XYZ file of C-alpha atoms in Angstrom:
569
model
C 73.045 70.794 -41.930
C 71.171 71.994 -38.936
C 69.174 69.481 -36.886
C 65.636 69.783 -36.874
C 63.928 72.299 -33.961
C 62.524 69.445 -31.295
C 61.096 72.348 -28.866
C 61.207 75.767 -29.444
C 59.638 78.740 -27.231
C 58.991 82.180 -28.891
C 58.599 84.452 -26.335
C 56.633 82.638 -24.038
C 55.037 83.986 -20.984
C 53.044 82.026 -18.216
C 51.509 83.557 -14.922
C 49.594 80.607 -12.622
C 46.000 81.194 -11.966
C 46.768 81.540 -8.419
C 49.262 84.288 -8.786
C 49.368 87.885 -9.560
C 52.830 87.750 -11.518
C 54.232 85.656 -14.395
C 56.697 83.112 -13.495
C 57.997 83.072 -16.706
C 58.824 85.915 -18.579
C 59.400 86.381 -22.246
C 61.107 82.986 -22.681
C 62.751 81.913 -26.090
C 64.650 78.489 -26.464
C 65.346 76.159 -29.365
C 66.126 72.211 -28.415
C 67.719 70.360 -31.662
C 67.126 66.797 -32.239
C 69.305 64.530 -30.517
C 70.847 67.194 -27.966
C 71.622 66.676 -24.695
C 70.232 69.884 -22.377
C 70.889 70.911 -18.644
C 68.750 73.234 -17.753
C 69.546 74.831 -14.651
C 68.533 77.862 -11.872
C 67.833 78.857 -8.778
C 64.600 77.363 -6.912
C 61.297 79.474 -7.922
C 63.567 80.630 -11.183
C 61.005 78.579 -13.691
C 62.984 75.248 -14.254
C 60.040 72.905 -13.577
C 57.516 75.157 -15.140
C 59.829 75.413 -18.390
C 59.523 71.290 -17.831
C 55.769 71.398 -17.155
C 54.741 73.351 -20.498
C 56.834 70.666 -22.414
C 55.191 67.570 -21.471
C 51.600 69.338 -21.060
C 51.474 68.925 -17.460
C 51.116 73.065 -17.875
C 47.887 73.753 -18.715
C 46.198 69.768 -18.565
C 46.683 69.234 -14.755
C 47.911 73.076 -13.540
C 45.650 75.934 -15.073
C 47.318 79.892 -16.207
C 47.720 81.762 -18.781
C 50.003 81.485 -22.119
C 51.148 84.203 -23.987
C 53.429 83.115 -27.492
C 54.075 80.204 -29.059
C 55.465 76.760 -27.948
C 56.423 73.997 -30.384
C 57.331 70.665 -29.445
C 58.219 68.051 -32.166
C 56.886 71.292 -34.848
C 53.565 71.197 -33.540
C 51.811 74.139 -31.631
C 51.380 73.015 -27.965
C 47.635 74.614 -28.411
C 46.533 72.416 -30.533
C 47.432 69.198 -28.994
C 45.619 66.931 -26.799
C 47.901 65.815 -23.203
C 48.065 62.330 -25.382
C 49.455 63.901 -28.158
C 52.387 65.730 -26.304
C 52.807 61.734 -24.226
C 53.762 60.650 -27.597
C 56.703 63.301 -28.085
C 57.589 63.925 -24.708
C 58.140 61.138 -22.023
C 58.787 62.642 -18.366
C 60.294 60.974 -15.594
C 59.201 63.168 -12.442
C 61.528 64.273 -8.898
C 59.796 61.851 -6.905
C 59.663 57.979 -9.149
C 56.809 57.293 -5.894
C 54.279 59.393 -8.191
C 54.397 57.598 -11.581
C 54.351 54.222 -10.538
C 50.647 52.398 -11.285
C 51.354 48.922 -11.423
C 51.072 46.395 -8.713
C 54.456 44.597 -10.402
C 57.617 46.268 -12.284
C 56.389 44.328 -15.065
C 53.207 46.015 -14.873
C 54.180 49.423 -14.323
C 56.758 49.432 -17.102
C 53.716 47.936 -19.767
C 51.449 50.132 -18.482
C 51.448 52.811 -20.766
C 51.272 50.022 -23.968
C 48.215 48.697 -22.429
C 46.410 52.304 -22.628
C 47.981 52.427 -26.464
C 46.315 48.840 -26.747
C 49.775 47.403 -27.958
C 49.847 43.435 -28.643
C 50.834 40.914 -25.828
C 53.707 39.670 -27.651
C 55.172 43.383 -28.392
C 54.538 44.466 -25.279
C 56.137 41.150 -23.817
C 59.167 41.903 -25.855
C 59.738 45.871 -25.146
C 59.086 45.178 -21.518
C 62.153 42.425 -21.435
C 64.309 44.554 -23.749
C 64.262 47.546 -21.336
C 64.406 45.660 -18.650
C 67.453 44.032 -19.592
C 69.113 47.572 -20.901
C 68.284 48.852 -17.079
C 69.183 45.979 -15.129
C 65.840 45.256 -13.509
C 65.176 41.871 -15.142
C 65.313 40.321 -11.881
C 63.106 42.759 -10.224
C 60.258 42.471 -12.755
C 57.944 40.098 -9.987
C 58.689 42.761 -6.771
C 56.516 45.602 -5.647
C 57.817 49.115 -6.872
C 57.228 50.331 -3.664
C 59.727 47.807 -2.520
C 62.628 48.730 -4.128
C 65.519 51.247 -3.529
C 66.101 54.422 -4.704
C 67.813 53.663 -7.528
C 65.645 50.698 -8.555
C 62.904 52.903 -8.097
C 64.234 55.447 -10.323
C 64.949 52.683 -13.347
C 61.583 51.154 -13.216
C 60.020 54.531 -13.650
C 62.833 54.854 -16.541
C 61.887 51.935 -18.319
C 58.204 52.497 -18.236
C 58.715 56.054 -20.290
C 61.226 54.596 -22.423
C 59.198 51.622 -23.737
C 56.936 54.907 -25.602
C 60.361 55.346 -27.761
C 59.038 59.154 -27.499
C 61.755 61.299 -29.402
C 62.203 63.784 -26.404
C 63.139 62.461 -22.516
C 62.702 65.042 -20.059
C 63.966 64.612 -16.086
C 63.053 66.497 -13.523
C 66.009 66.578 -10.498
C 66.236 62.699 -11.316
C 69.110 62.769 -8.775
C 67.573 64.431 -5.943
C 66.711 61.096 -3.832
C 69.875 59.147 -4.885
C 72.886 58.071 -2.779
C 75.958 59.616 -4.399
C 77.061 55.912 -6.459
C 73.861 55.579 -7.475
C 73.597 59.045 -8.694
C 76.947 58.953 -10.558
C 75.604 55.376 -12.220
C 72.310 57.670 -12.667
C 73.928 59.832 -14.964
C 75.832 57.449 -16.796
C 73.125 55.328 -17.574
C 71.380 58.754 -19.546
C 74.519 58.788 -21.198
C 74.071 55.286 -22.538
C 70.529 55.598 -23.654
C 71.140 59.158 -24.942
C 73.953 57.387 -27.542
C 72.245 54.612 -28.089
C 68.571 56.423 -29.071
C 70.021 59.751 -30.238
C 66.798 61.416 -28.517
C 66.470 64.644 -27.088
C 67.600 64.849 -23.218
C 66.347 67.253 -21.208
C 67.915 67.667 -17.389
C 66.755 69.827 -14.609
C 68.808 69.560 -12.000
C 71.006 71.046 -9.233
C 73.521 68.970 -8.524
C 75.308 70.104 -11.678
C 78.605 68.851 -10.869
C 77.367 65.465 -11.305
C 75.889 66.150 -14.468
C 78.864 67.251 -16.137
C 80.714 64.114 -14.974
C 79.022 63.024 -18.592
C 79.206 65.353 -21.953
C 76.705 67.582 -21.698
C 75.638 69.816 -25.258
C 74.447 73.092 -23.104
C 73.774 74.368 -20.202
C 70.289 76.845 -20.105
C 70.390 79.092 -17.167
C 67.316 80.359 -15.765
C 66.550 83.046 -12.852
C 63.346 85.082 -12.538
C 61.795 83.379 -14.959
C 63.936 84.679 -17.627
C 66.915 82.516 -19.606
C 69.748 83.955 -18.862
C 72.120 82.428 -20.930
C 72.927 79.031 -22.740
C 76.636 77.995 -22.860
C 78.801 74.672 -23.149
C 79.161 73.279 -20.396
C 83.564 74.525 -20.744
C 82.081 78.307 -21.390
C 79.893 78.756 -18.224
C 82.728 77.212 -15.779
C 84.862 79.785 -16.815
C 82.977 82.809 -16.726
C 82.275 81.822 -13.309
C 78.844 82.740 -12.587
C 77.008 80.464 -10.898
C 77.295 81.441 -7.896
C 75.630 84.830 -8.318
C 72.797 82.741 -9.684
C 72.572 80.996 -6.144
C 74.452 77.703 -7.622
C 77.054 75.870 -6.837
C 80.549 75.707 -8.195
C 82.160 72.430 -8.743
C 84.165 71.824 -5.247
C 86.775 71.621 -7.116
C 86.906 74.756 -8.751
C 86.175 76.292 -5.575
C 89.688 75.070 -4.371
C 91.354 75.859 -7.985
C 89.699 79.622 -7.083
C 91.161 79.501 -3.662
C 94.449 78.815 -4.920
C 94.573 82.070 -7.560
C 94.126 79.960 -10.489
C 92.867 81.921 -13.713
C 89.862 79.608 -15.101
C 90.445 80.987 -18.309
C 93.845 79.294 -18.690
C 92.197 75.708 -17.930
C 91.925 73.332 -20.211
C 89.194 70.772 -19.713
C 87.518 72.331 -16.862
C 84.524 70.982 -17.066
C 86.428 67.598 -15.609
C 88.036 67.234 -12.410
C 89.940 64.234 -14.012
C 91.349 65.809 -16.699
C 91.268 69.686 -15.609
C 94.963 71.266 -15.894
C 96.945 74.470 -16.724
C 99.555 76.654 -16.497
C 101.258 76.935 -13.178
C 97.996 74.979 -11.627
C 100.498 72.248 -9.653
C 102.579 75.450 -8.147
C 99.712 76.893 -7.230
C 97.759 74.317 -5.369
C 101.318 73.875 -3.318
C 101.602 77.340 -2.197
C 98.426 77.260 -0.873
C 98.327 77.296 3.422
C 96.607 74.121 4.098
C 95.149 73.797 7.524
C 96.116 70.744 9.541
C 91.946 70.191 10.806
C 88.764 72.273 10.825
C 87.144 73.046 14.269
C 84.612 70.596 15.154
C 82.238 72.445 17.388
C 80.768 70.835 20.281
C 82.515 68.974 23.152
C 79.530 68.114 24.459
C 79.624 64.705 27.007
C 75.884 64.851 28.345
C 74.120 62.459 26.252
C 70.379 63.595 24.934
C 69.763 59.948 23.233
C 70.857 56.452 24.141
C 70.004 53.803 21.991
C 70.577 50.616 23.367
C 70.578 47.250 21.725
C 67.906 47.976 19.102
C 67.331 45.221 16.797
C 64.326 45.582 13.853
C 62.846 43.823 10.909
C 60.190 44.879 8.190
C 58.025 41.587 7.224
C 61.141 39.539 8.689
C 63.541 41.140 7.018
C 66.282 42.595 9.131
C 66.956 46.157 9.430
C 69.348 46.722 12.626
C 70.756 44.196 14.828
C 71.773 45.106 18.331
C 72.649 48.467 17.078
C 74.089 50.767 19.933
C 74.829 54.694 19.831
C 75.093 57.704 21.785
C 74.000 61.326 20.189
C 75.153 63.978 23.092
C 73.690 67.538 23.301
C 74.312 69.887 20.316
C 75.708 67.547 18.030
C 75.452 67.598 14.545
C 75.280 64.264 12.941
C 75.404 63.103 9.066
C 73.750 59.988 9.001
C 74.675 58.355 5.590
C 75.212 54.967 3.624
C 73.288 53.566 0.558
C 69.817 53.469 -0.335
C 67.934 51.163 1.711
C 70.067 50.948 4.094
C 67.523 52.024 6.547
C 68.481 55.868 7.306
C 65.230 56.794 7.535
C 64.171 53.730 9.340
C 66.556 54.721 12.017
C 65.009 58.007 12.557
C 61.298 57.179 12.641
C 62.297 55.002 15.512
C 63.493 57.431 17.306
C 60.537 59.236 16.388
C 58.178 56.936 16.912
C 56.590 56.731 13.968
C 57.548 52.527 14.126
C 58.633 50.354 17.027
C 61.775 48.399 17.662
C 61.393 44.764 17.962
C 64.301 44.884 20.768
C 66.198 47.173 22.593
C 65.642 50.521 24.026
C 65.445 54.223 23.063
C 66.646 57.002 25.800
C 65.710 60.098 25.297
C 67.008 63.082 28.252
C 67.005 60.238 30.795
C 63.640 58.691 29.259
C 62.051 55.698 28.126
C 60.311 56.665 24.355
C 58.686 53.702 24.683
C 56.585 55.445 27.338
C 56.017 58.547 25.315
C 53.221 58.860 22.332
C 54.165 60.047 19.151
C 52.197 63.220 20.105
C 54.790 63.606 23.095
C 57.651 62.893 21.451
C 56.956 65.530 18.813
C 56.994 67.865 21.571
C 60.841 67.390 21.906
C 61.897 65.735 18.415
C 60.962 67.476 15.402
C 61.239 65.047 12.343
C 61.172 67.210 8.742
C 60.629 64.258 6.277
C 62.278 64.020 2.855
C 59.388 64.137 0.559
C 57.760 67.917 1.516
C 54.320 67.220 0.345
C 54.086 64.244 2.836
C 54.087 66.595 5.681
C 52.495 69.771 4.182
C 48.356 69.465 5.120
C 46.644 72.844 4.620
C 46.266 74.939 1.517
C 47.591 78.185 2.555
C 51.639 78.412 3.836
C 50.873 80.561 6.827
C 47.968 78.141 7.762
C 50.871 75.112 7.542
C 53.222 76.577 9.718
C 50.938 77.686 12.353
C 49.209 74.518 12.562
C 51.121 72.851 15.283
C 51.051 75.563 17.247
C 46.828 75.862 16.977
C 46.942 72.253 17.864
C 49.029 72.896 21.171
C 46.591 75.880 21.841
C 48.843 78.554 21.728
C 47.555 82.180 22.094
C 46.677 83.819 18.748
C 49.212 86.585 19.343
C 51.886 84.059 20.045
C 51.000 81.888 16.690
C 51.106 85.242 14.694
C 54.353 86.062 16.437
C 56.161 82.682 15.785
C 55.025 82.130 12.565
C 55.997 85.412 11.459
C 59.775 84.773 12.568
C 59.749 81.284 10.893
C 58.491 83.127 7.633
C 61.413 85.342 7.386
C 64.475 82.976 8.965
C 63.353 80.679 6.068
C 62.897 83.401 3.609
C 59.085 82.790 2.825
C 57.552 85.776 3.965
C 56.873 87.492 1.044
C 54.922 84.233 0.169
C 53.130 84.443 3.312
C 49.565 84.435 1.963
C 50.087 82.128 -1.292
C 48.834 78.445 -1.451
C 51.334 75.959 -0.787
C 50.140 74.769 -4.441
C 52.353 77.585 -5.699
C 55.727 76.656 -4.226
C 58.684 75.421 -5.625
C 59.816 71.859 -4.241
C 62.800 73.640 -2.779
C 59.947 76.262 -1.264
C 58.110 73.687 0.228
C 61.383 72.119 1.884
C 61.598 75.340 3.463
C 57.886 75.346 4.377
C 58.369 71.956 6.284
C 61.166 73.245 8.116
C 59.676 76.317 9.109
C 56.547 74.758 10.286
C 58.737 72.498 13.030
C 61.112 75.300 14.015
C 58.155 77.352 15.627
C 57.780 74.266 17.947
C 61.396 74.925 19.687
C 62.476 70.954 19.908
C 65.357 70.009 21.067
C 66.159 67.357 18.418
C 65.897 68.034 14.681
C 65.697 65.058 12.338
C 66.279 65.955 8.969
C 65.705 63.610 5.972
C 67.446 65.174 2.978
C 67.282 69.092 4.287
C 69.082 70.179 0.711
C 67.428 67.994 -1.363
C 65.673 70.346 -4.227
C 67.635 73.357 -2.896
C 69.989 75.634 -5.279
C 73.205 76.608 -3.448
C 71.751 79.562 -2.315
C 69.150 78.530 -0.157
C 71.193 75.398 1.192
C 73.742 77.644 2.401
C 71.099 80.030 3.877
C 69.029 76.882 5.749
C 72.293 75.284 6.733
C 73.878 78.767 8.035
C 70.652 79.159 10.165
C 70.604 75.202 11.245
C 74.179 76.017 12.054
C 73.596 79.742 14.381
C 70.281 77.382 15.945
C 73.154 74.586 17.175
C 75.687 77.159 18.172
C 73.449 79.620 20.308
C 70.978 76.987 21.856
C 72.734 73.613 21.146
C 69.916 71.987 19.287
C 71.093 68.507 18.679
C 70.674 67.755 14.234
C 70.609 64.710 12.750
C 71.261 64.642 8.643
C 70.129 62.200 6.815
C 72.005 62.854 3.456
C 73.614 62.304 0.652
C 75.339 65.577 0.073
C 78.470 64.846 1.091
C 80.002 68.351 1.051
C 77.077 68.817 3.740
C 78.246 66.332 5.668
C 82.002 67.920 5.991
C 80.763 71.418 6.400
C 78.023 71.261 9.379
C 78.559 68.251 10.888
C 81.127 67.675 13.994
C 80.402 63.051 13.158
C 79.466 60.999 10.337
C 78.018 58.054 11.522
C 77.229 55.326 8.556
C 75.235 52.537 8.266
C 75.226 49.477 6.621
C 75.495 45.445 7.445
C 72.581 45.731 10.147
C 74.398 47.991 12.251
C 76.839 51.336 12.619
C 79.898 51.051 10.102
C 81.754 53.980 10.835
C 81.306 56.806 14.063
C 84.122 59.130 13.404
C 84.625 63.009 11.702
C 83.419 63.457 8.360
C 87.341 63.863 7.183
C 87.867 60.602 8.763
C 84.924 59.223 6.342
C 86.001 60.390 3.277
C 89.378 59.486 3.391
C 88.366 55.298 3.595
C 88.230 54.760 0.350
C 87.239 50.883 1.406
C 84.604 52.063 3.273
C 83.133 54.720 0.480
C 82.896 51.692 -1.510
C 80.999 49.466 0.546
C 78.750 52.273 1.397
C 77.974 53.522 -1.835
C 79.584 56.603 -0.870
C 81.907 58.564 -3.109
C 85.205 60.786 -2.822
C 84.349 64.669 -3.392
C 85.724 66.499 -6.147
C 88.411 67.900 -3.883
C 90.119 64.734 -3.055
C 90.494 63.529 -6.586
C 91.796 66.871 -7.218
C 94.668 66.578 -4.545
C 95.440 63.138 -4.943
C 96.236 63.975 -8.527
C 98.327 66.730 -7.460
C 99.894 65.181 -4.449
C 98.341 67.252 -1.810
C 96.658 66.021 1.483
C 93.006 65.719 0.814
C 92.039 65.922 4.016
C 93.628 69.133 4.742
C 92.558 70.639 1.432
C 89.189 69.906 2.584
C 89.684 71.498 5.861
C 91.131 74.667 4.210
C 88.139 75.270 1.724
C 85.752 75.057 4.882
C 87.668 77.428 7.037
C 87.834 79.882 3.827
C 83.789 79.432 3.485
C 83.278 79.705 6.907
C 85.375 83.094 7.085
C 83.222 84.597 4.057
C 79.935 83.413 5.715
C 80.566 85.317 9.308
C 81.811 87.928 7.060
C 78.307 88.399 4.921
């Protein structure tokens, strides 16, 4: 017998008030009861819109036009109230920051039972219960705003699941996560999808780590339209996600490399258990490089920081932390959540000051420099977009800085016309920001500091909300930027295929100070220091250690390969 229809589109259309063209475009899509979903696409293909018309966001809080019919929980969309649609659909949003209300956990996750005027002593009890399921018992007394990442993330969890609402939809729930706590992300939807037998909705990117746990289907999107749904076995094999501007799982990529039919795999969809005919040979007769070029041999130093030691509310942060970045490196700064990655990069920017120690930047004291100056020479691209975005229209954002620096009016136009089209928003010039994908606005952000020329680029999560598309196209133009004027790049991230591709040192923190300086290769092969970092071995090594091949060089060789296909494009 056939599960009942939880959502269902019938040719659904929507165009935005502020645009001339539908962003989604004769849409139909049935969601049984109790089924896992991924729904995945390329940025500005319709995901979060698709997500937005679900939970009534689309048209309570953003205003456009409908045409069909959307059903959620057999009701018409139209004729329900925002309430009504809280009480099928419970949504956890990208950034956890924006849902959280209460001063406590404890209050934030009760919050929505106080609006439904729910009893003390139920209330009492669902909040414990959850609480306990999630593993935040002890955190019910702190400060959301406190807590890490992944804290963050399971507060904001627990405080949709206490509505026991029959459909959970996510929005990129693993976009600010540290690889561990992404992978225990993922697993703990797995557990509450078997234990409630609810509807699970995913949009996200980073689909390899979705799949890591049985998935039902996978619902492509691009242009608005749905291009397909498959099992999650079906759409690895046809191998297609690429031309859809997504990523492959890495190690597929290498499976590829090596002249290995997909159709002859068995369990593909799992780098643990993926095998098939003639697969070992294969991967052996492959012509694994012995290292990848690490580009720059810099030894002039453009930052110094000496002996820096700093505490939030006495808490310490860095003690007597020493390092040298030199000119036109590019650096992956990684470790867990809260381990102060971003702290770390404000000071240099100035947006905080050290309690000790000094910061040298080109043979001068920051300490001497406003933030105001130092923006002049370090452009910091934060990880949350709409933190940095200020005016309404996209060509207004990115000329801004310039206007403040009173630059000629021919030399904005000229500037912000080359940002525009190196970060492939020029066709959006004269849209509101409003209308952006998050992955747009990342782009946004990025353009609007690249028309200041710096000389040091902090970036905090650059490929966060970005398909595999775009990623490759910002990261291929961060890349030619290094190369042909040897801007120095820091990386905060988590990606940690980023990290091997386009960086030449992986420096991670953790314990109060630097854990590891070395190449990224170097990084990922510590499997001791992974795990005290919260770090976690790509896709690739698992793959060769089960085969008995060198990870390191397999990793190398997949670069080189990747690197030869992107001079070649």
């Amino acid at each position: 017998m056939k599960n009942k229809a939880m959502i269902e589109f019938k040719n659904v259309t929507f165009k935005y008030n502020s645009q001339s063209e539908p962003t989604l475009k004769h849409v139909s899509l049935t969601i049984d009861q109790g089924e896992k979903v991924l729904i995945v696409g390329p940025s500005g293909s319709g995901k979060s819109t698709l997500g937005n018309l679900i939970n009534g966001i689309i048209p309570e809080n953003i205003k456009g036009e409908i045409q069909g019919t959307i059903l959620v929980n057999g009701h018409d969309v139209k004729d329900m109230s925002i309430f009504d649609q809280s009480l099928n659909v419970s949504s956890m949003l990208q950034d956890s920051n924006d849902q959280f209300v209460g001063l406590t956990v404890a209050e934030d996750i009760a919050f929505g039972m106080e609006n439904d005027c729910t009893d003390n002593v139920t209330m009492r009890k669902k909040v414990k219960a959850w609480s306990d399921y999630l593993h935040i018992h002890q955190l019910l007394k702190q400060s959301p705003n406190s807590l890490s990442g992944g804290q963050k993330q399971r507060t904001s969890l627990a405080g949709v699941l206490v509505d026991e609402s029959p459909i959970l939809l996510l929005d990129e729930p693993l976009a600010a996560l540290d690889p561990a706590a992404g992978l225990r992300s993922i697993q703990l939807l797995d557990d509450i999808h078997k234990h409630l037998r609810n509807t699970v909705i995913i949009i996200e990117h980073r689909i390899e780590e979705v799949l890591t746990q049985d998935v039902d289907r996978v619902v492509l999107m691009d242009d608005g339209k749905i291009v397909g749904s498959f099992t999650p076995d079906n759409l690895l094999k046809r191998d297609i996600l690429k031309n859809y501007g997504l990523r492959n799982p890495l190690y597929l990529d290498a499976l590829k490399l090596a002249g290995v039919d997909f159709n002859s795999l068995s369990n593909i969809d799992s780098v643990n258990l993926v095998n098939g005919n003639h697969v070992n040979d294969k991967l052996h007769q492959l012509n694994l490089n012995q290292a990848t070029k690490r580009l720059n041999q810099s030894t002039d130093p453009i930052l110094k920081i000496n002996d820096l030691s700093f505490a939030y509310n006495h808490h310490p942060i860095f003690k007597h932390l020493n390092l040298t970045i030199y000119k036109g490196d590019m650096i992956s700064l990684v470790g867990k959540n809260g381990v102060g990655k971003s702290t770390l990069s404000k000071l240099i920017a100035g947006f905080i000051k050290p309690n000790h120690g000094k910061i040298i930047f080109n043979h001068r004291n920051l300490s001497n420099l406003s933030i105001k100056e130092r923006a002049d020479h370090i452009g910091y691209i934060m990880q949350d977009p709409d933190k940095m975005i200020s005016q309404v229209m996209i060509r207004d954002e990115i000329a801004l800085g310039l206007k403040l620096r009173h630059y000629p009016k021919s030399q904005i136009d000229a500037k912000v016309k080359q940002a525009l089209k190196v970060c492939k928003l020029y066709e959006f010039r004269n849209w509101p920001v409003s209308a952006l994908s998050y992955g747009q606005k990342k782009r946004l952000t990025i353009a609007s500091i690249l028309v200041l020329n710096p000389e040091l680029l902090i970036l905090d999560e650059p490929t966060a909300g970005q398909d595999y598309y775009h990623y490759n196209e910002i990261m291929q133009f961060l890349r030619k930027l290094n190369q042909e004027r040897h801007l120095t790049m820091i990386f905060i991230t988590h990606d940690m295929y980023l990290m091997t591709e386009y960086s030449n040192r992986t420096i991670v923190l953790g314990n109060q100070n630097i854990m590891k300086d070395a190449a990224p290769e170097k990084v990922l092969n510590d499997d001791q220091l992974l795990l005290a970092s919260h770090l976690r071995k790509t896709s690739l090594s698992i793959l060769a250690k089960r085969f008995h091949i060198d990870p390191i060089k397999l990793t190398n060789t997949l670069i080189t390969k990747e690197r030869e296909n992107d001079n070649g494009q």
